[in-house]
Every structure is written in structure tokens, then in C-alpha cells.
Coordinates of C-alpha atoms and ligand atoms in Angstrom, one line a residue:
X1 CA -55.8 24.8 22.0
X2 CA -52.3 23.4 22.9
X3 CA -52.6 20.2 24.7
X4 CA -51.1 20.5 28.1
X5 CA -47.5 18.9 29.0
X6 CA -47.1 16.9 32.2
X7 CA -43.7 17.5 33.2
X8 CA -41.9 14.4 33.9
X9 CA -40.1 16.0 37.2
X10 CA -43.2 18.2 39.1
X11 CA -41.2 18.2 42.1
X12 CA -40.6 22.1 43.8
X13 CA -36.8 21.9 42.6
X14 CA -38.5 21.4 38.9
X15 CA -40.4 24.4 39.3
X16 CA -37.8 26.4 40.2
X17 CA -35.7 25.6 37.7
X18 CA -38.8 26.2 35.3
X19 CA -39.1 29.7 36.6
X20 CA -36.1 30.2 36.8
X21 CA -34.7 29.7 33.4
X22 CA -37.4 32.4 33.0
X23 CA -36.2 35.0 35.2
X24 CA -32.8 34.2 33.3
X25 CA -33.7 35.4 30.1
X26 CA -33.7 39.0 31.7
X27 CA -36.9 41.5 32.0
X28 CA -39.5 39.1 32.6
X29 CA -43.3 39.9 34.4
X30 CA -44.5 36.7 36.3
X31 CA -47.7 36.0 38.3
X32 CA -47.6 33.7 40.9
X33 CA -50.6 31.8 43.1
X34 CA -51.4 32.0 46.8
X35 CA -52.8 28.8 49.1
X36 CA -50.4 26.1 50.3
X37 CA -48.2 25.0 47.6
X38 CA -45.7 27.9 46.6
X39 CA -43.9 28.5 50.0
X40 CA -41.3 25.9 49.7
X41 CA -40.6 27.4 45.9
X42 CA -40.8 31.0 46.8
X43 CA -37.5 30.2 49.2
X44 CA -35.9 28.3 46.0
X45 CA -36.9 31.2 43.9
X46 CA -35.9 33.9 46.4
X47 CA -32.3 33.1 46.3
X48 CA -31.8 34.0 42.2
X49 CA -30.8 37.1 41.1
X50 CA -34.5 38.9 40.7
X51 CA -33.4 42.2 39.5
X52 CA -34.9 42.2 36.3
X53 CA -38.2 40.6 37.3
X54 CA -41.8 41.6 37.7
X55 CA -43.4 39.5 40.3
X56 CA -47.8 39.8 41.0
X57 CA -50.0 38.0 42.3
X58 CA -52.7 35.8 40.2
X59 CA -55.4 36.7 42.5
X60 CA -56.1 38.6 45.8
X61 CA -58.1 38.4 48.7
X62 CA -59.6 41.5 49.6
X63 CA -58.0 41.7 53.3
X64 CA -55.3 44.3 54.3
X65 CA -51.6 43.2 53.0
X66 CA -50.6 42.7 56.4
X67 CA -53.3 40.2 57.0
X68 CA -51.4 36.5 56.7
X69 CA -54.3 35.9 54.1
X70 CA -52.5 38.4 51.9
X71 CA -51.4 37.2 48.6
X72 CA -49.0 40.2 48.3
X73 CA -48.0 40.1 51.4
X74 CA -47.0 36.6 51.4
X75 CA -45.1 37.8 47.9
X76 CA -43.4 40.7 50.3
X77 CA -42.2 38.2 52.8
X78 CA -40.9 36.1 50.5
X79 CA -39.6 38.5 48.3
X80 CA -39.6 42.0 49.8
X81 CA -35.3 41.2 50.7
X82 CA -34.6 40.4 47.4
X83 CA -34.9 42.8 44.4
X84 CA -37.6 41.9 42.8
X85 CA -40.0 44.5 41.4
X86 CA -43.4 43.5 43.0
X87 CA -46.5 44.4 41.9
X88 CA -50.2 44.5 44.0
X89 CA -53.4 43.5 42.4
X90 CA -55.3 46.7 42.4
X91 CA -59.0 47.5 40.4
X92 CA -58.3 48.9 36.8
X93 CA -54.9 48.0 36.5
X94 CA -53.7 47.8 33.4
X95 CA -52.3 44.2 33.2
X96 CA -48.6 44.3 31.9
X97 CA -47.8 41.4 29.1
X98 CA -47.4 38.1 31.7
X99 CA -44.0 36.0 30.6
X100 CA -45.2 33.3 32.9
X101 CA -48.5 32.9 34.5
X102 CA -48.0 30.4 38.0
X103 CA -51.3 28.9 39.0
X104 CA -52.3 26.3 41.8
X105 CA -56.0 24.5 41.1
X106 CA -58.6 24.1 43.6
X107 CA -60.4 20.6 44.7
X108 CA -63.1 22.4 43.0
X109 CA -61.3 23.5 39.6
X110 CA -61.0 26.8 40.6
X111 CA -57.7 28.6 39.3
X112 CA -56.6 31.9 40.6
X113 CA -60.0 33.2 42.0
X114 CA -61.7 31.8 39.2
X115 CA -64.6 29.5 41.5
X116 CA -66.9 27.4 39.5
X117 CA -69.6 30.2 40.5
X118 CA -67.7 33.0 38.3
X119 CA -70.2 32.8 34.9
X120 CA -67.9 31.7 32.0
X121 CA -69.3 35.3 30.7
X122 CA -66.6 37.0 32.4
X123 CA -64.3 34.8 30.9
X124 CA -64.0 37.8 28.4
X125 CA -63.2 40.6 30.3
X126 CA -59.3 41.8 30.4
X127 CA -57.5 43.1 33.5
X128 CA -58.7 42.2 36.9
X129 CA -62.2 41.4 37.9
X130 CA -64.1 41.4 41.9
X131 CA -65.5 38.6 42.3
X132 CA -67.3 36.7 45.0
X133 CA -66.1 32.7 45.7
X134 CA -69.8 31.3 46.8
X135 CA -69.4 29.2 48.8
X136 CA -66.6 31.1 50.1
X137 CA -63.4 28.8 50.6
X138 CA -62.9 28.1 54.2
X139 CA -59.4 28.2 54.4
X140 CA -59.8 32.0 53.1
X141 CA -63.0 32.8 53.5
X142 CA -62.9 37.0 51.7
X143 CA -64.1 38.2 48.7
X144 CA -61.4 38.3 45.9
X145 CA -59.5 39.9 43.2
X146 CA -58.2 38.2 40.4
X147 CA -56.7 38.2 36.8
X148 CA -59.3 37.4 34.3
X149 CA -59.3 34.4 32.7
X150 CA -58.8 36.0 29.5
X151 CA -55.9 37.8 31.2
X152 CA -54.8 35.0 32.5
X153 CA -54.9 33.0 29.2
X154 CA -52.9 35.6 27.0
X155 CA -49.7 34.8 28.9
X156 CA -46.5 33.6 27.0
X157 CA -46.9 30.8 29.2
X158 CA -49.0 28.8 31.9
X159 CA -48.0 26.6 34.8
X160 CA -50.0 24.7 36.8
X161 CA -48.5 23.5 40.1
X162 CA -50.7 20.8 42.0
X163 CA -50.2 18.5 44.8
X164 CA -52.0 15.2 45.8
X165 CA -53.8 12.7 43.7
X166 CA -57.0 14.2 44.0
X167 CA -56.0 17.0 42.1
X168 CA -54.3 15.3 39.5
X169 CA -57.6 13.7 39.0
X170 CA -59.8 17.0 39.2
X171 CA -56.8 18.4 36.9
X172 CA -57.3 15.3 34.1
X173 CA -60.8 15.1 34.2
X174 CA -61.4 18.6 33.7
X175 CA -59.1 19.2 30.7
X176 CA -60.9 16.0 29.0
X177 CA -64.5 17.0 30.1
X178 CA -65.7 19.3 31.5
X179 CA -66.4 23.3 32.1
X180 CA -64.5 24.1 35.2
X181 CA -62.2 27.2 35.5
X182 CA -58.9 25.2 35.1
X183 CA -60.6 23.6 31.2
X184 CA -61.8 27.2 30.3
X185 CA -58.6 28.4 30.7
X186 CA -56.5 25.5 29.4
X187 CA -58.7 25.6 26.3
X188 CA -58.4 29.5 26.2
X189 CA -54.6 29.3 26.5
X190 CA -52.3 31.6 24.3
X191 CA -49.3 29.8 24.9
X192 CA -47.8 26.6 26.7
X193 CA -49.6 24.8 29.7
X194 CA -47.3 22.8 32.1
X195 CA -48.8 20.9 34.6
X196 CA -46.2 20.0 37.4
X197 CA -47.5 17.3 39.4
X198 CA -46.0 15.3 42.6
X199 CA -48.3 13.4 45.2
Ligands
6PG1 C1 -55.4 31.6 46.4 C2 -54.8 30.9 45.2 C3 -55.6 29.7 44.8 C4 -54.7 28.5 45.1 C5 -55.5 27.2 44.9 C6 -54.5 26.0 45.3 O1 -55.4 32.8 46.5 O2 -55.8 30.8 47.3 O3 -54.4 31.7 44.3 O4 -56.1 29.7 43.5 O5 -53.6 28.5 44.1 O6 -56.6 27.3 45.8 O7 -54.1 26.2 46.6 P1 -53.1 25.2 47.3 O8 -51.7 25.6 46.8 O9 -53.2 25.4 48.7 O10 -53.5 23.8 46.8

């Protein structure tokens, strides 16, 4: 397991730059997060030349894409002028090789739509997994898709992009403790994990 980094400058201007020193290095398949937190870097992100790049979402909720709950269709608004290739989540997928996977962390641990109820048995299985948030998140309240964690975890690279102090502490305390989704899949990490932090 590679201990995580905290990057010294977790601010959205540092995770842009992050990514896109990424997307510089020419064909290059991302995943990026739904919830609250990527907006103000998707319109940072939306202004580099995405021609060569892959863009998916992490996870899913199972609504149609015009539904503002959309994951991919928050990635087509924010994306769908630029040209970026962008990819749906969809069941049986093969998974193309992830250059950078982007993840937010939920008060709970969760990453992607990886809740605390999803066994660590399915921790395993490759591509993307249905699964069932119980209790179901309020502020998106639908069943989900989502890369496995296995999936997840075979990325060149990880980055984890959180907001507030309580989850910087759910964030340390998990990677020193415990079994939440966010320590199976640092643990289970192929590559680097960069957490970008700012209050
Ligand atoms: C989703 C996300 C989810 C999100 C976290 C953090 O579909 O909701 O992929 O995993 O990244 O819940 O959300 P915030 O950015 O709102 O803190």
C-alpha cells in the first residue's frame, strides 16, 4: 500500500493544475465524481484543450441523464462544448485503463457509490457494479452505478478531493483505522493517492 500524499495546495486551482498536467501528457482516460465539490473545477478544467481526453463518471445514479441528479449529465454540461470524448457508465462495460481516477468522500466514507453497506466482498469484482446506498443518501436518494473498487483501485492514479474539516477527519481516521470504503480503497491502491484538502 502507498501511503497517501496530502497535497500542500488542495485548493480547486491545485486540482486543476493536477488534472491538467494529466490531460497534457496527451491520450489520457479520467473518471471524475459527482455531489458538490467538482463544479467550480469542471469550469477550470473545461477551458484546456480536451481533445485527447477520455472523461467518465466514477459512479452513476440510476435516473435519466437529463435528470439534474445525472452524473453524466452534469459531465455533458460541463463538458459537452468542449471536445472531450465522454463516456456513460453503462452495466457490462468493459472499463478502459483509468489514467486518473477523481473521487470526492462521503461524511460516511463512502467513495464513488461505494456506501459502508456495499459488502467488502464485492471489493473484487472488475467493471461496474448496481448497487443499493441503504440508507439511501438524501441529497440523491436513487439506486446507483459505480466503478468497482477493484476498478477503481487499478488506476495509474487516485485523487481524492474533500472539503470541510469533518472530512478531513473522516478521511484521516479511516486511512489509520478503520474499514470504510475510502481505507479499502486507499489500501487497495495500484498507484498514487492524493488527497487535496481545503476547509
Ligand atoms: C456522487 C459522488 C459521491 C460524491 C461524494 C462527495 O455521485 O454523489 O460520486 O461519491 O463524490 O458524496 O460529494 P461532495 O462533493 O458533495 O462532498
Amino acid at each position: 500500500m502507498t501511503e497517501p500524499r496530502w497535497a500542500a495546495d488542495g485548493s480547486d486551482a491545485a486540482v486543476a493544475a493536477h488534472i491538467a498536467a494529466v490531460v497534457a501528457q496527451g491520450d489520457r482516460i479520467l473518471a471524475f465524481p459527482g455531489g458538490t465539490t467538482p463544479a467550480p473545477i469542471f469550469a477550470l478544467l473545461a477551458a484546456l484543450d480536451l481533445s485527447r481526453t477520455t472523461i467518465l463518471p466514477g459512479d452513476e445514479r440510476r435516473v435519466p441523464v437529463d435528470h439534474p441528479a445525472s452524473n453524466f449529465g452534469a459531465l455533458q454540461r460541463a463538458f459537452g462544448a468542449t471536445r472531450a470524448r465522454l463516456l456513460p457508465l453503462t452495466t457490462g462495460m468493459q472499463v478502459p485503463p483509468l489514467d486518473l481516477v477523481w473521487l470526492g468522500v462521503g461524511p460516511d466514507g463512502h467513495v464513488a457509490s461505494i456506501f459502508p453497506n456495499v459488502a467488502a466482498s464485492r471489493d473484487t469484482e472488475v467493471g461496474v457494479i448496481a448497487v443499493t446506498p441503504d440508507p439511501l443518501p438524501p441529497e440523491a436518494p436513487f439506486t446507483r452505478l459505480t466503478l468497482s473498487l477493484a476498478s477503481l483501485a487499478s488506476a495509474a492514479e487516485i485523487i481524492l478531493v474533500i472539503r470541510g474539516e469533518a472530512k478531513r477527519r473522516v478521511v484521516e481516521g479511516a486511512i489509520t483505522a478503520d474499514d470504510l470504503p475510502v481505507a479499502r480503497l486507499v489500501r487497495a491502491a495500484r498507484g498514487a493517492v492524493t488527497i487535496f484538502w481545503s476547509a
